[in-house]
mmCIF file of C-alpha atoms and ligand atoms in Angstrom:
data_model
loop_
_atom_site.group_PDB
_atom_site.id
_atom_site.type_symbol
_atom_site.label_atom_id
_atom_site.label_comp_id
_atom_site.label_asym_id
_atom_site.label_seq_id
_atom_site.Cartn_x
_atom_site.Cartn_y
_atom_site.Cartn_z
ATOM 1 C CA MET B 1 95.239 222.552 206.382
ATOM 2 C CA LEU B 2 96.201 219.063 207.649
ATOM 3 C CA SER B 3 99.246 217.706 206.236
ATOM 4 C CA ILE B 4 98.407 214.257 204.686
ATOM 5 C CA GLU B 5 100.561 212.289 207.190
ATOM 6 C CA LYS B 6 98.552 213.944 209.974
ATOM 7 C CA LYS B 7 95.221 213.283 208.112
ATOM 8 C CA LEU B 8 96.152 209.719 208.106
ATOM 9 C CA SER B 9 97.543 209.708 211.718
ATOM 10 C CA LEU B 10 93.750 210.033 212.574
ATOM 11 C CA THR B 11 93.151 206.645 211.286
ATOM 12 C CA SER B 12 90.441 204.507 213.688
ATOM 13 C CA ASP B 13 92.422 201.449 212.327
ATOM 14 C CA LYS B 14 95.525 200.836 213.622
ATOM 15 C CA ARG B 15 96.282 198.284 211.586
ATOM 16 C CA LEU B 16 96.940 200.507 208.490
ATOM 17 C CA PHE B 17 99.671 202.386 209.760
ATOM 18 C CA PRO B 18 102.511 200.140 208.384
ATOM 19 C CA ILE B 19 100.272 200.398 205.317
ATOM 20 C CA ILE B 20 100.257 204.285 205.661
ATOM 21 C CA ASP B 21 104.011 203.907 205.548
ATOM 22 C CA LYS B 22 104.795 201.947 202.846
ATOM 23 C CA VAL B 23 102.460 203.948 200.363
ATOM 24 C CA LEU B 24 104.209 207.252 202.017
ATOM 25 C CA ASN B 25 107.510 206.101 201.322
ATOM 26 C CA GLY B 26 106.300 204.376 197.866
ATOM 27 C CA GLU B 27 107.214 201.148 198.611
ATOM 28 C CA ARG B 28 105.391 198.212 197.007
ATOM 29 C CA LEU B 29 102.259 196.626 199.009
ATOM 30 C CA SER B 30 102.059 192.976 199.767
ATOM 31 C CA PHE B 31 99.370 190.502 199.270
ATOM 32 C CA GLU B 32 98.507 190.491 203.024
ATOM 33 C CA ASP B 33 98.604 194.384 203.028
ATOM 34 C CA GLY B 34 95.655 194.082 200.217
ATOM 35 C CA ILE B 35 93.218 191.915 202.778
ATOM 36 C CA THR B 36 94.058 194.313 205.400
ATOM 37 C CA LEU B 37 92.908 196.868 203.061
ATOM 38 C CA PHE B 38 89.630 194.998 202.237
ATOM 39 C CA ASN B 39 88.942 194.372 205.604
ATOM 40 C CA THR B 40 89.094 197.526 206.903
ATOM 41 C CA ASN B 41 86.097 199.618 207.974
ATOM 42 C CA ASP B 42 88.054 203.074 207.787
ATOM 43 C CA LEU B 43 86.858 203.664 204.250
ATOM 44 C CA ASN B 44 87.526 207.701 204.820
ATOM 45 C CA THR B 45 91.729 206.682 205.466
ATOM 46 C CA LEU B 46 91.484 204.528 202.713
ATOM 47 C CA GLY B 47 90.078 206.943 200.381
ATOM 48 C CA ILE B 48 92.818 209.316 201.096
ATOM 49 C CA LEU B 49 95.551 207.332 200.871
ATOM 50 C CA ALA B 50 94.312 205.950 197.211
ATOM 51 C CA ASN B 51 93.427 209.811 196.290
ATOM 52 C CA TYR B 52 96.827 210.594 197.282
ATOM 53 C CA VAL B 53 98.506 207.758 195.136
ATOM 54 C CA THR B 54 96.394 209.126 192.093
ATOM 55 C CA GLU B 55 97.004 212.532 192.475
ATOM 56 C CA LYS B 56 101.155 211.728 192.884
ATOM 57 C CA LYS B 57 100.202 210.024 189.280
ATOM 58 C CA ASN B 58 97.765 211.915 187.469
ATOM 59 C CA GLY B 59 97.655 214.987 189.318
ATOM 60 C CA LYS B 60 94.110 216.982 189.960
ATOM 61 C CA TYR B 61 93.415 214.960 186.238
ATOM 62 C CA ALA B 62 89.904 212.669 185.937
ATOM 63 C CA TYR B 63 89.937 211.304 182.379
ATOM 64 C CA PHE B 64 86.444 210.344 179.751
ATOM 65 C CA VAL B 65 86.707 209.751 176.109
ATOM 66 C CA ILE B 66 83.974 209.992 173.425
ATOM 67 C CA ASN B 67 83.522 206.634 172.415
ATOM 68 C CA ARG B 68 80.575 203.855 171.275
ATOM 69 C CA GLN B 69 80.610 200.343 172.098
ATOM 70 C CA ILE B 70 79.818 198.178 169.444
ATOM 71 C CA ASN B 71 79.069 194.413 170.249
ATOM 72 C CA PRO B 72 78.672 192.833 166.497
ATOM 73 C CA THR B 73 76.964 189.249 168.137
ATOM 74 C CA ASN B 74 75.832 187.922 171.006
ATOM 75 C CA VAL B 75 75.612 184.334 169.943
ATOM 76 C CA CYS B 76 78.316 182.637 172.004
ATOM 77 C CA SER B 77 79.349 178.863 172.262
ATOM 78 C CA LEU B 78 80.399 179.984 175.864
ATOM 79 C CA GLU B 79 77.927 179.950 178.817
ATOM 80 C CA CYS B 80 79.163 181.958 181.395
ATOM 81 C CA LYS B 81 76.889 181.809 184.334
ATOM 82 C CA PHE B 82 77.092 185.316 185.189
ATOM 83 C CA CYS B 83 76.387 186.697 181.375
ATOM 84 C CA ALA B 84 72.697 187.803 180.657
ATOM 85 C CA PHE B 85 74.070 189.122 177.354
ATOM 86 C CA ALA B 86 74.922 186.066 175.036
ATOM 87 C CA THR B 87 73.396 183.400 173.900
ATOM 88 C CA ILE B 88 74.050 180.039 172.453
ATOM 89 C CA ASP B 89 71.202 179.462 170.680
ATOM 90 C CA LYS B 90 71.066 181.440 167.079
ATOM 91 C CA ASN B 91 67.444 180.788 166.863
ATOM 92 C CA ASP B 92 66.737 182.373 170.708
ATOM 93 C CA PRO B 93 64.237 185.720 169.969
ATOM 94 C CA LYS B 94 67.288 187.553 171.889
ATOM 95 C CA ALA B 95 69.970 186.631 169.376
ATOM 96 C CA TYR B 96 71.752 188.821 166.979
ATOM 97 C CA GLU B 97 74.537 189.302 164.346
ATOM 98 C CA MET B 98 75.235 192.648 162.951
ATOM 99 C CA SER B 99 76.272 193.013 159.025
ATOM 100 C CA LEU B 100 79.132 195.224 158.431
ATOM 101 C CA ASP B 101 77.005 197.676 157.108
ATOM 102 C CA GLU B 102 75.418 197.949 160.364
ATOM 103 C CA ILE B 103 78.620 198.038 162.394
ATOM 104 C CA VAL B 104 80.037 201.300 159.786
ATOM 105 C CA GLU B 105 76.866 202.679 160.179
ATOM 106 C CA LYS B 106 77.090 202.770 164.125
ATOM 107 C CA ALA B 107 80.717 203.795 163.909
ATOM 108 C CA GLY B 108 79.566 206.400 161.738
ATOM 109 C CA TYR B 109 77.306 207.898 163.992
ATOM 110 C CA ALA B 110 80.108 207.795 167.015
ATOM 111 C CA VAL B 111 82.607 209.276 164.741
ATOM 112 C CA GLU B 112 80.185 212.142 164.016
ATOM 113 C CA ASN B 113 79.338 212.754 167.385
ATOM 114 C CA GLY B 114 82.907 213.463 168.252
ATOM 115 C CA ALA B 115 84.155 209.797 168.993
ATOM 116 C CA SER B 116 87.770 209.120 169.116
ATOM 117 C CA GLU B 117 87.096 205.473 169.607
ATOM 118 C CA VAL B 118 84.943 202.108 169.398
ATOM 119 C CA HIS B 119 85.194 199.616 171.668
ATOM 120 C CA ILE B 120 84.172 196.465 169.954
ATOM 121 C CA VAL B 121 83.583 193.203 171.804
ATOM 122 C CA GLY B 122 80.939 190.091 171.281
ATOM 123 C CA GLY B 123 80.391 186.489 171.260
ATOM 124 C CA LEU B 124 82.419 183.736 169.623
ATOM 125 C CA HIS B 125 79.874 182.879 167.083
ATOM 126 C CA PRO B 126 80.172 179.506 166.145
ATOM 127 C CA ASP B 127 79.498 180.065 162.434
ATOM 128 C CA TRP B 128 82.132 182.889 162.062
ATOM 129 C CA THR B 129 85.475 182.449 160.465
ATOM 130 C CA PHE B 130 88.661 184.171 161.577
ATOM 131 C CA GLU B 131 88.067 186.602 157.881
ATOM 132 C CA ASN B 132 84.319 187.516 159.488
ATOM 133 C CA TYR B 133 86.182 189.064 162.579
ATOM 134 C CA LYS B 134 88.872 190.255 160.835
ATOM 135 C CA SER B 135 86.686 192.038 158.384
ATOM 136 C CA ILE B 136 85.070 194.076 161.074
ATOM 137 C CA ILE B 137 88.427 195.621 161.792
ATOM 138 C CA SER B 138 89.514 196.197 158.244
ATOM 139 C CA VAL B 139 85.757 197.641 157.068
ATOM 140 C CA LEU B 140 86.010 200.142 159.958
ATOM 141 C CA ARG B 141 89.934 201.315 159.186
ATOM 142 C CA LYS B 142 88.914 201.366 155.240
ATOM 143 C CA ASN B 143 86.151 204.277 156.225
ATOM 144 C CA PHE B 144 87.627 205.096 159.083
ATOM 145 C CA PRO B 145 91.198 206.367 159.115
ATOM 146 C CA ASP B 146 91.215 208.139 162.144
ATOM 147 C CA LEU B 147 89.393 206.074 164.521
ATOM 148 C CA HIS B 148 90.901 204.036 167.474
ATOM 149 C CA ILE B 149 89.768 200.606 166.978
ATOM 150 C CA LYS B 150 90.037 198.955 170.305
ATOM 151 C CA ALA B 151 88.545 195.353 169.715
ATOM 152 C CA PHE B 152 88.626 191.769 170.943
ATOM 153 C CA THR B 153 88.981 190.257 174.777
ATOM 154 C CA ALA B 154 91.753 187.605 175.042
ATOM 155 C CA VAL B 155 88.771 185.435 174.822
ATOM 156 C CA GLU B 156 88.163 186.348 171.469
ATOM 157 C CA ILE B 157 91.847 186.336 170.579
ATOM 158 C CA ASP B 158 91.979 182.762 171.702
ATOM 159 C CA TYR B 159 89.063 181.853 169.950
ATOM 160 C CA LEU B 160 90.395 183.189 166.739
ATOM 161 C CA SER B 161 93.898 181.550 167.168
ATOM 162 C CA ARG B 162 91.506 178.320 167.280
ATOM 163 C CA LEU B 163 89.600 179.130 164.395
ATOM 164 C CA SER B 164 92.749 179.978 162.639
ATOM 165 C CA GLY B 165 95.147 177.422 163.807
ATOM 166 C CA LYS B 166 97.830 180.658 163.980
ATOM 167 C CA SER B 167 99.388 181.650 167.162
ATOM 168 C CA TYR B 168 98.412 184.009 169.395
ATOM 169 C CA LYS B 169 101.294 186.355 168.039
ATOM 170 C CA ASP B 170 100.540 186.150 164.485
ATOM 171 C CA VAL B 171 96.642 186.964 165.281
ATOM 172 C CA LEU B 172 97.465 189.691 167.017
ATOM 173 C CA ILE B 173 99.849 190.831 163.905
ATOM 174 C CA GLU B 174 97.204 190.123 161.369
ATOM 175 C CA LEU B 175 94.709 192.147 163.368
ATOM 176 C CA LYS B 176 96.711 195.000 163.680
ATOM 177 C CA GLU B 177 97.757 194.726 159.840
ATOM 178 C CA ALA B 178 93.620 195.044 159.342
ATOM 179 C CA GLY B 179 93.546 198.315 161.487
ATOM 180 C CA LEU B 180 93.235 196.750 165.313
ATOM 181 C CA ASN B 181 94.999 199.448 167.854
ATOM 182 C CA SER B 182 94.145 198.435 171.107
ATOM 183 C CA LEU B 183 92.640 195.170 173.035
ATOM 184 C CA PRO B 184 90.072 195.834 175.874
ATOM 185 C CA GLY B 185 90.457 194.368 179.118
ATOM 186 C CA GLY B 186 87.083 192.082 179.184
ATOM 187 C CA GLY B 187 87.244 188.270 179.935
ATOM 188 C CA ALA B 188 89.314 188.480 183.116
ATOM 189 C CA GLU B 189 86.868 187.887 185.562
ATOM 190 C CA ILE B 190 88.459 186.576 188.610
ATOM 191 C CA PHE B 191 91.624 184.370 187.859
ATOM 192 C CA SER B 192 90.948 181.794 190.703
ATOM 193 C CA PRO B 193 90.604 178.714 188.582
ATOM 194 C CA LYS B 194 88.262 177.527 191.625
ATOM 195 C CA VAL B 195 85.934 180.702 191.269
ATOM 196 C CA ARG B 196 86.202 180.362 187.244
ATOM 197 C CA ARG B 197 84.796 176.740 187.600
ATOM 198 C CA ILE B 198 81.608 177.953 188.826
ATOM 199 C CA ILE B 199 80.982 181.270 187.008
ATOM 200 C CA ALA B 200 82.759 180.521 183.920
ATOM 201 C CA PRO B 201 83.521 176.961 183.647
ATOM 202 C CA GLU B 202 84.644 177.065 179.755
ATOM 203 C CA LYS B 203 86.331 180.219 179.040
ATOM 204 C CA ILE B 204 90.239 180.309 178.906
ATOM 205 C CA GLY B 205 91.997 180.701 182.308
ATOM 206 C CA TRP B 206 94.112 183.389 183.799
ATOM 207 C CA LYS B 207 97.425 181.956 181.953
ATOM 208 C CA LYS B 208 96.018 182.311 178.809
ATOM 209 C CA TYR B 209 94.108 185.714 179.287
ATOM 210 C CA LEU B 210 97.623 187.076 180.453
ATOM 211 C CA GLN B 211 99.688 185.456 177.998
ATOM 212 C CA ILE B 212 97.518 186.972 175.033
ATOM 213 C CA HIS B 213 97.850 190.410 176.735
ATOM 214 C CA LYS B 214 101.563 190.050 177.141
ATOM 215 C CA THR B 215 101.958 188.974 173.592
ATOM 216 C CA ALA B 216 99.749 191.893 172.530
ATOM 217 C CA HIS B 217 101.929 194.590 174.701
ATOM 218 C CA ARG B 218 105.448 193.272 173.047
ATOM 219 C CA LEU B 219 103.879 193.824 169.504
ATOM 220 C CA GLY B 220 102.886 197.356 170.674
ATOM 221 C CA ILE B 221 99.449 196.925 170.874
ATOM 222 C CA HIS B 222 98.206 198.333 174.435
ATOM 223 C CA SER B 223 95.460 197.026 176.326
ATOM 224 C CA THR B 224 93.302 197.446 179.273
ATOM 225 C CA THR B 225 92.478 194.922 181.683
ATOM 226 C CA THR B 226 89.340 194.128 184.352
ATOM 227 C CA MET B 227 88.271 191.952 187.561
ATOM 228 C CA LEU B 228 84.605 190.907 187.750
ATOM 229 C CA TYR B 229 83.779 191.409 191.587
ATOM 230 C CA GLY B 230 81.024 191.193 194.058
ATOM 231 C CA HIS B 231 79.618 187.166 193.257
ATOM 232 C CA VAL B 232 81.048 184.415 194.761
ATOM 233 C CA GLU B 233 84.909 185.130 195.068
ATOM 234 C CA SER B 234 86.640 186.014 198.131
ATOM 235 C CA TYR B 235 88.823 188.972 199.134
ATOM 236 C CA GLU B 236 91.712 186.443 198.452
ATOM 237 C CA ASP B 237 90.790 185.803 195.205
ATOM 238 C CA ARG B 238 90.261 189.696 194.444
ATOM 239 C CA VAL B 239 93.830 190.541 195.779
ATOM 240 C CA ASP B 240 95.459 187.683 193.912
ATOM 241 C CA HIS B 241 93.538 188.659 191.116
ATOM 242 C CA ILE B 242 95.274 192.067 191.334
ATOM 243 C CA LEU B 243 98.782 190.977 192.045
ATOM 244 C CA LYS B 244 98.912 188.997 188.994
ATOM 245 C CA ILE B 245 98.242 191.591 187.221
ATOM 246 C CA ARG B 246 100.801 193.737 188.867
ATOM 247 C CA GLU B 247 103.176 190.827 187.944
ATOM 248 C CA ALA B 248 102.261 190.994 184.442
ATOM 249 C CA GLN B 249 102.797 194.447 184.569
ATOM 250 C CA ASP B 250 106.105 194.441 185.701
ATOM 251 C CA GLU B 251 107.151 192.703 182.509
ATOM 252 C CA THR B 252 105.550 194.177 179.469
ATOM 253 C CA GLY B 253 104.152 197.466 180.730
ATOM 254 C CA GLY B 254 101.399 197.600 178.276
ATOM 255 C CA PHE B 255 98.184 197.768 180.848
ATOM 256 C CA THR B 256 96.694 201.385 180.563
ATOM 257 C CA CYS B 257 94.099 201.066 182.904
ATOM 258 C CA PHE B 258 92.433 198.551 185.508
ATOM 259 C CA ILE B 259 88.498 198.382 185.276
ATOM 260 C CA PRO B 260 87.238 196.657 188.181
ATOM 261 C CA LEU B 261 83.756 195.499 187.000
ATOM 262 C CA ALA B 262 80.686 195.308 189.261
ATOM 263 C CA TYR B 263 78.812 192.056 188.993
ATOM 264 C CA GLN B 264 75.070 192.546 187.679
ATOM 265 C CA PRO B 265 72.859 189.944 188.988
ATOM 266 C CA GLU B 266 69.816 190.088 186.856
ATOM 267 C CA ASN B 267 68.908 187.362 184.048
ATOM 268 C CA ASN B 268 71.997 185.056 184.319
ATOM 269 C CA GLU B 269 72.896 181.605 185.779
ATOM 270 C CA LEU B 270 74.324 182.846 188.763
ATOM 271 C CA SER B 271 72.691 182.572 192.297
ATOM 272 C CA VAL B 272 74.002 185.657 193.389
ATOM 273 C CA ASP B 273 70.936 188.184 193.264
ATOM 274 C CA GLU B 274 72.528 191.227 194.929
ATOM 275 C CA HIS B 275 74.013 193.983 193.216
ATOM 276 C CA THR B 276 77.141 195.341 194.815
ATOM 277 C CA SER B 277 77.018 198.060 197.737
ATOM 278 C CA GLY B 278 78.368 201.548 197.123
ATOM 279 C CA ILE B 279 81.217 200.807 200.427
ATOM 280 C CA ASP B 280 82.124 197.741 198.400
ATOM 281 C CA ASP B 281 82.798 199.537 194.691
ATOM 282 C CA LEU B 282 84.963 202.367 196.568
ATOM 283 C CA LYS B 283 86.971 199.761 198.471
ATOM 284 C CA THR B 284 87.681 197.949 195.198
ATOM 285 C CA ILE B 285 88.763 200.907 193.469
ATOM 286 C CA ALA B 286 90.631 202.224 195.981
ATOM 287 C CA VAL B 287 92.518 198.937 196.700
ATOM 288 C CA SER B 288 93.283 198.571 193.292
ATOM 289 C CA ARG B 289 95.016 201.589 192.955
ATOM 290 C CA LEU B 290 96.845 201.010 195.828
ATOM 291 C CA LEU B 291 98.280 197.587 195.010
ATOM 292 C CA LEU B 292 98.573 198.721 191.470
ATOM 293 C CA ASP B 293 101.814 200.814 191.839
ATOM 294 C CA ASN B 294 102.790 200.165 187.881
ATOM 295 C CA VAL B 295 99.010 200.782 186.175
ATOM 296 C CA PRO B 296 98.989 204.296 185.239
ATOM 297 C CA HIS B 297 94.875 204.500 185.292
ATOM 298 C CA ILE B 298 91.969 203.041 187.304
ATOM 299 C CA LYS B 299 88.817 203.391 186.080
ATOM 300 C CA ALA B 300 85.518 204.066 187.567
ATOM 301 C CA TYR B 301 83.205 202.609 185.177
ATOM 302 C CA TRP B 302 79.543 204.619 185.566
ATOM 303 C CA VAL B 303 77.328 201.922 183.846
ATOM 304 C CA MET B 304 78.177 199.147 186.006
ATOM 305 C CA ILE B 305 78.847 201.360 189.413
ATOM 306 C CA GLY B 306 76.383 204.079 188.433
ATOM 307 C CA GLU B 307 76.934 207.955 188.182
ATOM 308 C CA LYS B 308 76.714 208.497 191.887
ATOM 309 C CA ILE B 309 79.265 206.232 193.377
ATOM 310 C CA ALA B 310 81.761 206.600 189.906
ATOM 311 C CA GLN B 311 81.735 210.381 191.166
ATOM 312 C CA ILE B 312 82.618 209.549 194.029
ATOM 313 C CA ALA B 313 85.266 207.164 193.252
ATOM 314 C CA LEU B 314 87.345 210.056 191.689
ATOM 315 C CA ASN B 315 88.378 210.590 195.347
ATOM 316 C CA PHE B 316 88.700 207.217 196.060
ATOM 317 C CA GLY B 317 91.596 206.106 193.505
ATOM 318 C CA ALA B 318 89.938 206.268 190.477
ATOM 319 C CA ASP B 319 90.978 209.123 187.488
ATOM 320 C CA ASP B 320 88.965 207.884 184.951
ATOM 321 C CA MET B 321 85.426 207.241 183.852
ATOM 322 C CA ASP B 322 85.005 205.712 180.658
ATOM 323 C CA GLY B 323 83.123 207.628 178.470
ATOM 324 C CA THR B 324 80.256 208.361 176.324
ATOM 325 C CA VAL B 325 79.464 204.404 175.214
ATOM 326 C CA MET B 326 76.483 205.252 173.406
ATOM 327 C CA GLU B 327 75.087 201.923 173.459
ATOM 328 C CA GLU B 328 75.938 199.606 176.387
ATOM 329 C CA LYS B 329 74.056 196.122 176.079
ATOM 330 C CA ILE B 330 76.498 193.820 178.471
ATOM 331 C CA ALA B 331 75.466 195.198 181.751
ATOM 332 C CA HIS B 332 72.194 196.445 180.786
ATOM 333 C CA PHE B 333 70.759 192.665 180.028
ATOM 334 C CA ALA B 334 71.883 191.768 183.492
ATOM 335 C CA GLY B 335 70.117 194.389 185.260
ATOM 336 C CA ALA B 336 72.482 197.708 185.451
ATOM 337 C CA LYS B 337 70.321 200.609 186.682
ATOM 338 C CA SER B 338 72.561 203.133 185.128
ATOM 339 C CA PRO B 339 71.521 205.238 181.688
ATOM 340 C CA THR B 340 72.934 203.141 178.421
ATOM 341 C CA ALA B 341 74.773 206.445 176.994
ATOM 342 C CA GLN B 342 75.939 209.486 178.491
ATOM 343 C CA GLN B 343 76.389 212.834 177.642
ATOM 344 C CA LYS B 344 79.849 214.390 177.520
ATOM 345 C CA GLU B 345 78.468 217.412 179.269
ATOM 346 C CA LYS B 346 77.109 215.008 182.454
ATOM 347 C CA LEU B 347 80.783 213.279 182.625
ATOM 348 C CA ILE B 348 82.337 217.132 182.396
ATOM 349 C CA ARG B 349 79.796 218.328 185.374
ATOM 350 C CA LEU B 350 80.135 214.978 187.479
ATOM 351 C CA ILE B 351 84.328 215.358 187.352
ATOM 352 C CA LYS B 352 84.220 219.065 188.032
ATOM 353 C CA GLU B 353 81.782 218.310 190.767
ATOM 354 C CA ALA B 354 84.399 215.777 192.522
ATOM 355 C CA GLY B 355 86.978 218.699 192.645
ATOM 356 C CA LYS B 356 88.863 217.247 189.706
ATOM 357 C CA ILE B 357 89.787 218.767 186.107
ATOM 358 C CA PRO B 358 87.923 217.043 183.437
ATOM 359 C CA VAL B 359 90.301 215.892 180.708
ATOM 360 C CA GLU B 360 88.971 214.829 177.368
ATOM 361 C CA ARG B 361 91.488 211.738 176.369
ATOM 362 C CA ASP B 362 91.687 209.308 173.636
ATOM 363 C CA THR B 363 92.013 205.395 174.268
ATOM 364 C CA LEU B 364 96.030 205.915 175.255
ATOM 365 C CA TYR B 365 95.500 208.952 177.363
ATOM 366 C CA ASN B 366 96.739 211.288 175.434
ATOM 367 C CA PRO B 367 94.763 214.868 176.142
ATOM 368 C CA ILE B 368 92.427 216.027 173.637
ATOM 369 C CA ARG B 369 91.153 218.646 175.390
ATOM 370 C CA ILE B 370 91.787 219.876 179.222
ATOM 371 C CA TYR B 371 88.270 221.515 180.906
ATOM 372 C CA ASP B 372 90.205 223.668 183.384
ATOM 373 C CA GLU B 373 89.013 226.529 184.789
ATOM 374 C CA GLN B 374 88.889 228.685 182.076
ATOM 375 C CA HIS B 375 86.558 226.667 180.100
ATOM 376 C CA LEU B 376 84.497 225.806 182.722
HETATM 377 O O1 V47 V 401 84.412 190.315 179.604
HETATM 378 C C1 V47 V 401 79.797 190.053 181.726
HETATM 379 C C2 V47 V 401 82.001 191.587 181.955
HETATM 380 C C3 V47 V 401 83.061 192.270 180.613
HETATM 381 C C4 V47 V 401 78.372 190.651 183.539
HETATM 382 O O2 V47 V 401 88.466 197.704 178.306
HETATM 383 C C5 V47 V 401 79.780 191.388 183.676
HETATM 384 O O3 V47 V 401 88.065 200.004 178.759
HETATM 385 C C6 V47 V 401 79.292 192.318 185.613
HETATM 386 O O4 V47 V 401 84.784 194.291 179.772
HETATM 387 N N1 V47 V 401 78.042 191.995 185.420
HETATM 388 C C7 V47 V 401 82.648 193.473 179.047
HETATM 389 N N2 V47 V 401 80.033 192.511 184.480
HETATM 390 C C8 V47 V 401 82.947 194.818 179.500
HETATM 391 C C9 V47 V 401 84.325 194.973 179.611
HETATM 392 C C10 V47 V 401 84.437 196.649 179.636
HETATM 393 C C11 V47 V 401 83.752 197.345 180.109
HETATM 394 C C12 V47 V 401 84.137 198.786 179.851
HETATM 395 C C13 V47 V 401 85.482 199.052 179.354
HETATM 396 C C14 V47 V 401 86.216 198.314 179.303
HETATM 397 C C15 V47 V 401 87.485 198.258 178.749
HETATM 398 C C16 V47 V 401 85.721 196.563 179.290
HETATM 399 O O5 V47 V 401 81.776 192.661 180.815
HETATM 400 C C17 V47 V 401 82.627 190.858 180.473
HETATM 401 C C18 V47 V 401 82.427 190.108 181.757
HETATM 402 O O6 V47 V 401 83.686 190.208 182.362
HETATM 403 N N3 V47 V 401 80.219 190.822 181.981
HETATM 404 N N4 V47 V 401 78.336 189.936 182.233
HETATM 405 C C19 V47 V 401 77.475 190.883 184.822
HETATM 406 N N5 V47 V 401 76.464 190.218 184.553
#
C-alpha cells in the first residue's frame, strides 16, 4: 500500500507541493494556499489531503444526528435576494405563522421518533416580540426537558436585541435561562460586504454575525457556522470568509462545525439560475477542511448537495451529514432536489458505503451510538 506521502507526491499539480508539506507538518495554510487549492484541477489529491486531515481529527468516524428542523414563521422583514422561503407580506398566500401548540406538536413527533435535537430558525416577524420568540424556547423546554434546543441564528439574535433594547449578551443569557442550548450557523452567507450588498443588503454584516457567536461562546453556548456559496461570490470571497471564521475560532473555540451551504437557485430574486456542480461542492468541503484547522467538524449537508455528493464528501474532508431533518423548507422552496427528510437507516448505509463508521451523535458531538462492525 502506498504511504500518504507517496500518494500525495503523485499530484499532477506541482503548485500543491508546498501546501502538501505544510499539511503533513501540521502547519496552518494561508489565504494564497486557499486560492491555489480552489484553483487546482487535481481533485483526487485535494480529497486525499482533506481526508488525511479529517481522519487525523476524527478517525474513521462519520456523524449524524436524529433531529428535526422547525421554522416557526416565514414572515420576514428582510428581503434577501437568494431566499425563496421568506415573505415580507403577511397576506401572501405562502405566509405562515406556527402557534406554540403546533411547535410543541412538531417537537413531540420528533422526540417520539428518537430526536435528540430540534433546530429552530425562521423569519424576523415584524409583529412578534422578544417574549414571543423566548416563549418558543421556554415552552419547548417545559415539555421536553432533555431535548437539545439549537435555535435562532445570529441574525435573529440581533433582531431580538433591537426589539428588546437589550445587549446581545443579555438576550443570550435570557434565552439560555429559558432553555436554549446552542445557536445554529445560518445567516453568515458570504462575509464580503460587496457581495452582501448584492445578495442580502439589509442583513447584519460579518462583524455583528461573529460578535454574536463569540458572545455566545463566552457564555458557554456553542454554535455552528456556515457559508453560502455558488452564487455571485469569488474564490477570494470564500477564502476570506473561511479565514475570518478561523480567526474567531482562535479567540473563543466555540464553533463545533462548519457547514458550506450550496446555493439553491429557484424562486428567488438573484439572477443566478445554476445549481452548484458536484466538483465545486467537493472542492469547497475539502478546502474548508484544510483551512479550518481549529474547527473540529465539517458537515456535508445532504439537503443542499444531495445524498450522492454528501456521501462522496465523506472522503473529501467532511465527517458529518447533519441528520434526519424531518421537515426541510428553506432549501426546498429554492429548488433543492433532495428529499425533505431522511431515514436514520439510510444515513447509516451512506456512511458505511463511504468506508466510514457511522456514529449517531448529539448536537455537541457526544456519541450516542457507534455503528461499528458488530452492529452492522
Ligand atoms: O441562513 C437560504 C441559507 C440558511 C438559500 O447550523 C439558502 O447546523 C441555499 O443555516 N440556497 C439556513 N441556502 C440553513 C442553515 C443550516 C442548515 C443546516 C444545518 C445548519 C447548522 C444550518 O440557509 C440560511 C441561508 O444561509 N439559505 N436560502 C438558498 N436559496
